[in-house]
Amino acid sequence: MMTRLIAGGYAGPGARGLYPLEPTADGVLRVGDPVAPVVNVSAGVALPGSGRWFVVDEAAAHIHLLDATSGWLSLASFASGGVDPCHLALSGAGDLLAVANYGDGVVALFRLDPETNRPLGAPSIHRNAGSGPNPERQAGPHAHWVGFGPNDVLYVVDLGIDRILKFHPQGGVLGEATLAHVAPSGSGPRQLVFHPTRPMAYLLSELASTLTVLRVSGGGLTAERSFSMLPAGTQTESLGGAIALNAEGTRLYASNRGHDSVATFALDAVGNVTPLGHTPTGGQSPRFLLLSDDHLLVAHEQAGGVTLLPLDADGLPQSSTARADVPAACFLGVLSA
């Protein structure tokens, strides 16, 4: 039916490590005992073809290198370069690991040993600067997402300064930060995803609960249109959560934390967006989305654990059919086919 999964959660409400999830033939989402004692795993990335994972311990400001094929053996543990690491990304060649540190707006870039995958020396560091108009959420920089886009340009989405920055790393050094996009003041950009075949990207803004369509040109990102992620007339206080795009580039999903729903958007042949509707996620504060086969899995930070939403023939999520009890779930990853 589906691939095997792992889920991470925050330790404060009771998460004790990385949890294996196994969908069963009768539609149950079974959760096992923790396989690795790493907590506060709000982000992770797998090294293709190796069974090795980099995961964050957000509260401890550490990155762990784990081997899933050897009983989740810990191969390395190292400081994230900043405070509250919340997102990771690998370069196309797998030789660079980028880290977004939310607490202090630090972007860290690690060179990796090609055989052991451990960091080679200290990271290259850039500290974002500035603030936004929201005194509670934007008193300073908050790097929330990192990712390698076309031509291995490294993009950094910063919620605190309403900016997307870009770098052209050379030899493991970040180099100068340049501006890729200025988001609307106070919108709080959170996550970005690139279209698999078109020069388009899609930005989820947390504070404004919007999805913005961006055209990629020369490394820059130009806004073409913006959509609310909430139904018209919504009065519930809500924040944007997570974004996911299917491999074909035809359906995009974005979660609403507070409204506790997922918004579905259709993408046409050139990457233009049409809203299709909203589906309750079956929990509270949907923080992470994962597409797996013909399902959308949702990790809920406040209550509800991980829910399983089947996708119909048009790619629209249906009501949750299964749930796994993972405390304060905030990360999901695919283990194997």
Short mmCIF file of C-alpha atoms in Angstrom, two decimals:
data_model
loop_
_atom_site.label_atom_id
_atom_site.label_comp_id
_atom_site.label_asym_id
_atom_site.label_seq_id
_atom_site.Cartn_x
_atom_site.Cartn_y
_atom_site.Cartn_z
CA MET A 1 0.00 0.00 0.00
CA MET A 2 2.61 2.53 1.13
CA THR A 3 6.24 2.93 2.08
CA ARG A 4 7.48 2.72 5.65
CA LEU A 5 7.90 6.01 7.46
CA ILE A 6 9.48 7.69 10.45
CA ALA A 7 8.04 10.48 12.59
CA GLY A 8 9.66 12.92 14.97
CA GLY A 9 8.09 14.97 17.76
CA TYR A 10 8.86 17.51 20.45
CA ALA A 11 10.06 16.17 23.81
CA GLY A 12 8.11 18.60 26.02
CA PRO A 13 4.69 17.03 25.29
CA GLY A 14 6.13 13.50 25.47
CA ALA A 15 7.98 12.45 22.29
CA ARG A 16 10.82 10.03 23.12
CA GLY A 17 12.65 9.74 19.79
CA LEU A 18 12.08 8.78 16.16
CA TYR A 19 9.02 6.59 15.71
CA PRO A 20 8.56 4.04 12.91
CA LEU A 21 5.18 4.15 11.18
CA GLU A 22 3.81 1.20 9.24
CA PRO A 23 0.62 1.34 7.20
CA THR A 24 -1.17 -2.01 7.19
CA ALA A 25 -3.25 -3.73 4.52
CA ASP A 26 -6.47 -2.97 6.39
CA GLY A 27 -5.77 0.79 6.46
CA VAL A 28 -4.33 1.11 9.98
CA LEU A 29 -1.34 3.36 10.60
CA ARG A 30 0.69 1.43 13.18
CA VAL A 31 3.30 3.21 15.32
CA GLY A 32 6.22 1.36 16.89
CA ASP A 33 8.56 2.06 19.78
CA PRO A 34 11.21 4.75 19.15
CA VAL A 35 14.13 3.49 17.07
CA ALA A 36 16.54 6.32 17.92
CA PRO A 37 16.67 8.47 21.07
CA VAL A 38 16.88 11.77 19.18
CA VAL A 39 14.16 14.20 20.27
CA ASN A 40 12.82 17.51 19.00
CA VAL A 41 13.28 16.27 15.43
CA SER A 42 11.53 19.00 13.45
CA ALA A 43 13.55 18.40 10.27
CA GLY A 44 15.52 15.68 8.53
CA VAL A 45 16.95 14.74 5.16
CA ALA A 46 18.09 11.39 3.76
CA LEU A 47 21.30 10.83 1.83
CA PRO A 48 20.08 9.17 -1.40
CA GLY A 49 20.94 5.50 -1.72
CA SER A 50 22.71 5.19 1.62
CA GLY A 51 20.08 4.70 4.31
CA ARG A 52 21.74 7.54 6.24
CA TRP A 53 19.80 10.47 7.65
CA PHE A 54 20.66 13.90 8.97
CA VAL A 55 18.12 15.00 11.60
CA VAL A 56 17.99 18.01 13.90
CA ASP A 57 17.55 18.14 17.65
CA GLU A 58 16.06 21.61 17.58
CA ALA A 59 16.25 22.32 21.32
CA ALA A 60 19.86 21.15 21.65
CA ALA A 61 20.95 22.95 18.45
CA HIS A 62 22.58 19.76 17.15
CA ILE A 63 22.53 17.73 13.95
CA HIS A 64 22.71 13.93 14.13
CA LEU A 65 23.89 11.61 11.37
CA LEU A 66 22.07 8.27 11.74
CA ASP A 67 22.28 5.01 9.80
CA ALA A 68 18.83 3.47 9.38
CA THR A 69 20.31 0.29 7.90
CA SER A 70 22.35 -0.41 11.05
CA GLY A 71 19.70 -0.08 13.73
CA TRP A 72 19.76 3.71 13.62
CA LEU A 73 23.36 3.79 14.75
CA SER A 74 24.60 7.30 15.49
CA LEU A 75 27.53 8.09 13.19
CA ALA A 76 28.06 11.71 14.19
CA SER A 77 26.62 14.56 16.23
CA PHE A 78 27.62 18.18 15.75
CA ALA A 79 26.46 21.71 16.56
CA SER A 80 24.12 23.30 14.02
CA GLY A 81 26.07 26.56 13.86
CA GLY A 82 23.23 28.58 15.38
CA VAL A 83 20.16 28.40 17.60
CA ASP A 84 17.03 26.29 17.03
CA PRO A 85 17.83 24.50 13.74
CA CYS A 86 14.53 23.87 11.96
CA HIS A 87 15.34 22.85 8.36
CA LEU A 88 18.04 20.99 6.42
CA ALA A 89 18.95 20.60 2.76
CA LEU A 90 21.52 18.63 0.78
CA SER A 91 23.14 19.83 -2.42
CA GLY A 92 22.52 17.89 -5.61
CA ALA A 93 25.87 16.11 -5.29
CA GLY A 94 25.25 15.34 -1.61
CA ASP A 95 28.52 16.99 -0.58
CA LEU A 96 27.03 20.03 1.17
CA LEU A 97 24.56 20.24 4.04
CA ALA A 98 22.73 23.52 4.64
CA VAL A 99 21.04 24.35 7.95
CA ALA A 100 18.47 27.04 8.76
CA ASN A 101 18.68 28.16 12.40
CA TYR A 102 15.42 29.83 13.37
CA GLY A 103 16.44 31.27 16.73
CA ASP A 104 19.18 33.60 15.53
CA GLY A 105 18.77 33.68 11.74
CA VAL A 106 22.05 31.86 11.11
CA VAL A 107 22.57 29.90 7.89
CA ALA A 108 25.26 27.23 8.19
CA LEU A 109 26.85 25.29 5.33
CA PHE A 110 28.84 22.11 6.05
CA ARG A 111 31.18 20.32 3.64
CA LEU A 112 30.71 16.55 3.94
CA ASP A 113 33.25 13.77 3.65
CA PRO A 114 32.30 11.75 0.53
CA GLU A 115 32.80 8.40 2.32
CA THR A 116 31.72 8.96 5.91
CA ASN A 117 29.29 11.88 5.26
CA ARG A 118 30.63 13.55 8.40
CA PRO A 119 31.35 17.31 8.35
CA LEU A 120 34.80 18.39 7.22
CA GLY A 121 35.75 21.11 9.66
CA ALA A 122 33.75 24.11 10.80
CA PRO A 123 30.78 25.33 8.75
CA SER A 124 30.59 28.43 6.63
CA ILE A 125 28.28 30.83 8.49
CA HIS A 126 26.06 33.75 7.52
CA ARG A 127 23.90 35.59 10.05
CA ASN A 128 20.84 37.25 8.55
CA ALA A 129 20.09 40.78 9.75
CA GLY A 130 16.99 42.92 10.10
CA SER A 131 13.48 42.74 11.52
CA GLY A 132 9.83 43.00 10.52
CA PRO A 133 6.74 44.90 11.70
CA ASN A 134 5.39 42.11 13.94
CA PRO A 135 7.12 42.71 17.31
CA GLU A 136 6.27 39.24 18.66
CA ARG A 137 7.42 37.21 15.68
CA GLN A 138 9.77 39.52 13.75
CA ALA A 139 11.97 41.25 16.30
CA GLY A 140 14.97 39.76 14.50
CA PRO A 141 15.88 37.35 11.72
CA HIS A 142 14.43 33.82 11.77
CA ALA A 143 15.78 31.56 9.03
CA HIS A 144 13.01 28.99 8.54
CA TRP A 145 13.87 27.10 5.32
CA VAL A 146 16.92 26.32 3.20
CA GLY A 147 17.03 24.61 -0.17
CA PHE A 148 19.14 24.18 -3.28
CA GLY A 149 17.31 25.41 -6.37
CA PRO A 150 18.26 25.44 -10.06
CA ASN A 151 22.02 25.52 -10.71
CA ASP A 152 22.66 24.65 -7.04
CA VAL A 153 21.78 28.15 -5.89
CA LEU A 154 21.13 28.02 -2.15
CA TYR A 155 17.95 29.84 -1.08
CA VAL A 156 17.09 30.86 2.49
CA VAL A 157 13.58 31.85 3.55
CA ASP A 158 13.62 34.17 6.58
CA LEU A 159 10.34 34.71 8.44
CA GLY A 160 11.68 37.49 10.64
CA ILE A 161 12.82 39.86 7.89
CA ASP A 162 10.28 39.02 5.13
CA ARG A 163 13.07 38.10 2.73
CA ILE A 164 14.36 35.24 0.61
CA LEU A 165 18.14 35.38 0.27
CA LYS A 166 20.35 33.43 -2.12
CA PHE A 167 23.94 32.22 -2.11
CA HIS A 168 26.27 30.74 -4.75
CA PRO A 169 28.46 28.42 -2.62
CA GLN A 170 31.96 27.73 -3.87
CA GLY A 171 34.20 25.13 -2.25
CA GLY A 172 31.90 24.82 0.73
CA VAL A 173 31.89 28.58 1.38
CA LEU A 174 28.56 30.42 1.31
CA GLY A 175 29.91 33.61 -0.17
CA GLU A 176 27.92 36.84 -0.30
CA ALA A 177 24.21 36.85 0.40
CA THR A 178 22.09 38.56 -2.23
CA LEU A 179 18.39 39.31 -2.32
CA ALA A 180 16.16 36.90 -4.24
CA HIS A 181 12.73 38.14 -3.16
CA VAL A 182 11.09 40.70 -0.86
CA ALA A 183 7.83 39.37 0.61
CA PRO A 184 5.01 41.69 1.73
CA SER A 185 5.80 43.40 5.02
CA GLY A 186 4.70 41.30 7.97
CA SER A 187 3.74 38.27 5.88
CA GLY A 188 6.35 36.03 7.53
CA PRO A 189 7.57 33.76 4.69
CA ARG A 190 8.10 30.21 5.99
CA GLN A 191 8.64 27.56 3.28
CA LEU A 192 9.43 27.37 -0.42
CA VAL A 193 9.07 24.63 -3.01
CA PHE A 194 10.33 24.58 -6.61
CA HIS A 195 8.37 23.19 -9.55
CA PRO A 196 10.02 19.99 -10.85
CA THR A 197 10.12 21.06 -14.52
CA ARG A 198 9.07 24.72 -14.84
CA PRO A 199 10.88 27.92 -13.76
CA MET A 200 8.37 28.43 -10.96
CA ALA A 201 8.43 28.33 -7.16
CA TYR A 202 5.73 28.54 -4.52
CA LEU A 203 6.09 30.38 -1.22
CA LEU A 204 4.03 29.70 1.91
CA SER A 205 3.87 32.70 4.24
CA GLU A 206 3.06 31.82 7.85
CA LEU A 207 1.79 35.09 9.27
CA ALA A 208 -0.32 36.03 6.24
CA SER A 209 -1.53 32.46 5.47
CA THR A 210 -0.85 32.98 1.78
CA LEU A 211 0.58 31.01 -1.13
CA THR A 212 2.59 33.12 -3.57
CA VAL A 213 3.47 32.03 -7.10
CA LEU A 214 7.04 33.05 -7.98
CA ARG A 215 8.79 33.03 -11.35
CA VAL A 216 12.43 31.95 -11.25
CA SER A 217 14.72 34.00 -13.49
CA GLY A 218 18.46 34.45 -13.17
CA GLY A 219 18.32 33.26 -9.57
CA GLY A 220 15.74 35.90 -8.64
CA LEU A 221 12.15 35.15 -7.62
CA THR A 222 9.41 37.44 -8.94
CA ALA A 223 5.90 37.31 -7.48
CA GLU A 224 3.17 36.75 -10.07
CA ARG A 225 0.09 36.08 -7.93
CA SER A 226 -0.87 35.37 -4.33
CA PHE A 227 -3.69 33.26 -2.90
CA SER A 228 -5.19 32.99 0.56
CA MET A 229 -4.75 29.51 2.01
CA LEU A 230 -7.97 29.89 4.02
CA PRO A 231 -11.62 29.67 2.93
CA ALA A 232 -13.31 33.03 2.29
CA GLY A 233 -14.76 34.54 5.47
CA THR A 234 -12.60 32.52 7.88
CA GLN A 235 -12.56 34.17 11.32
CA THR A 236 -10.41 31.56 13.08
CA GLU A 237 -6.90 32.71 13.98
CA SER A 238 -4.61 30.63 11.79
CA LEU A 239 -1.01 30.40 10.62
CA GLY A 240 0.49 28.80 7.53
CA GLY A 241 2.22 25.52 8.32
CA ALA A 242 3.69 23.29 5.63
CA ILE A 243 3.76 22.92 1.87
CA ALA A 244 4.06 19.85 -0.37
CA LEU A 245 4.13 19.46 -4.16
CA ASN A 246 3.59 16.17 -5.97
CA ALA A 247 6.30 14.75 -8.23
CA GLU A 248 4.33 15.53 -11.40
CA GLY A 249 3.99 19.19 -10.45
CA THR A 250 0.19 19.10 -10.80
CA ARG A 251 -1.06 19.34 -7.19
CA LEU A 252 0.18 21.49 -4.32
CA TYR A 253 -0.91 21.17 -0.68
CA ALA A 254 -0.56 23.75 2.11
CA SER A 255 -1.60 23.39 5.76
CA ASN A 256 -3.38 25.86 8.02
CA ARG A 257 -2.53 25.74 11.74
CA GLY A 258 -5.55 26.98 13.66
CA HIS A 259 -8.08 26.37 10.91
CA ASP A 260 -6.56 22.85 10.97
CA SER A 261 -7.05 22.15 7.31
CA VAL A 262 -5.09 21.48 4.15
CA ALA A 263 -5.67 23.67 1.10
CA THR A 264 -5.30 21.99 -2.30
CA PHE A 265 -4.20 23.83 -5.43
CA ALA A 266 -4.11 22.60 -9.04
CA LEU A 267 -1.09 23.50 -11.18
CA ASP A 268 -1.48 23.64 -14.95
CA ALA A 269 1.09 22.82 -17.64
CA VAL A 270 2.97 26.10 -17.14
CA GLY A 271 2.77 26.11 -13.35
CA ASN A 272 -0.17 28.47 -12.84
CA VAL A 273 -2.30 27.86 -9.76
CA THR A 274 -6.03 27.27 -9.20
CA PRO A 275 -7.47 26.73 -5.68
CA LEU A 276 -9.49 23.51 -5.40
CA GLY A 277 -10.72 23.45 -1.80
CA HIS A 278 -10.01 22.60 1.84
CA THR A 279 -10.00 19.39 3.88
CA PRO A 280 -9.86 19.03 7.68
CA THR A 281 -6.62 17.33 8.71
CA GLY A 282 -8.04 15.41 11.67
CA GLY A 283 -5.85 17.02 14.31
CA GLN A 284 -4.63 20.33 15.74
CA SER A 285 -1.84 22.48 14.28
CA PRO A 286 -0.79 20.56 11.12
CA ARG A 287 2.93 21.33 11.00
CA PHE A 288 4.31 18.87 8.43
CA LEU A 289 2.96 17.33 5.21
CA LEU A 290 4.27 14.27 3.40
CA LEU A 291 3.03 12.79 0.14
CA SER A 292 3.41 9.01 -0.06
CA ASP A 293 1.85 6.97 -2.85
CA ASP A 294 -1.83 7.92 -3.03
CA HIS A 295 -1.99 9.46 0.46
CA LEU A 296 -1.18 12.69 2.23
CA LEU A 297 0.19 12.28 5.75
CA VAL A 298 -0.12 15.10 8.25
CA ALA A 299 1.91 15.60 11.45
CA HIS A 300 0.09 17.62 14.12
CA GLU A 301 2.15 19.52 16.67
CA GLN A 302 -0.58 20.11 19.26
CA ALA A 303 -2.96 17.12 19.14
CA GLY A 304 -3.91 14.33 16.79
CA GLY A 305 -0.55 12.73 16.08
CA VAL A 306 -0.09 11.69 12.45
CA THR A 307 -3.17 11.30 10.25
CA LEU A 308 -3.57 9.58 6.90
CA LEU A 309 -5.66 11.33 4.25
CA PRO A 310 -6.38 9.31 1.07
CA LEU A 311 -6.15 11.21 -2.22
CA ASP A 312 -8.94 10.72 -4.75
CA ALA A 313 -8.44 10.43 -8.51
CA ASP A 314 -8.22 14.23 -8.80
CA GLY A 315 -5.59 14.48 -6.06
CA LEU A 316 -8.01 15.90 -3.49
CA PRO A 317 -7.45 14.80 0.13
CA GLN A 318 -10.34 12.95 1.74
CA SER A 319 -11.21 12.72 5.43
CA SER A 320 -8.63 11.01 7.62
CA THR A 321 -8.89 7.21 7.64
CA ALA A 322 -6.13 6.38 10.14
CA ARG A 323 -4.11 7.97 12.93
CA ALA A 324 -0.84 7.21 14.69
CA ASP A 325 -0.21 8.39 18.24
CA VAL A 326 3.03 10.38 17.96
CA PRO A 327 3.26 13.10 20.66
CA ALA A 328 3.73 16.64 19.28
CA ALA A 329 4.46 15.27 15.80
CA CYS A 330 6.46 17.74 13.72
CA PHE A 331 8.42 15.71 11.11
CA LEU A 332 7.78 12.84 8.72
CA GLY A 333 10.17 10.97 6.45
CA VAL A 334 10.05 8.09 3.97
CA LEU A 335 12.23 5.13 4.96
CA SER A 336 12.03 2.68 2.09
CA ALA A 337 9.83 1.44 -0.72
#
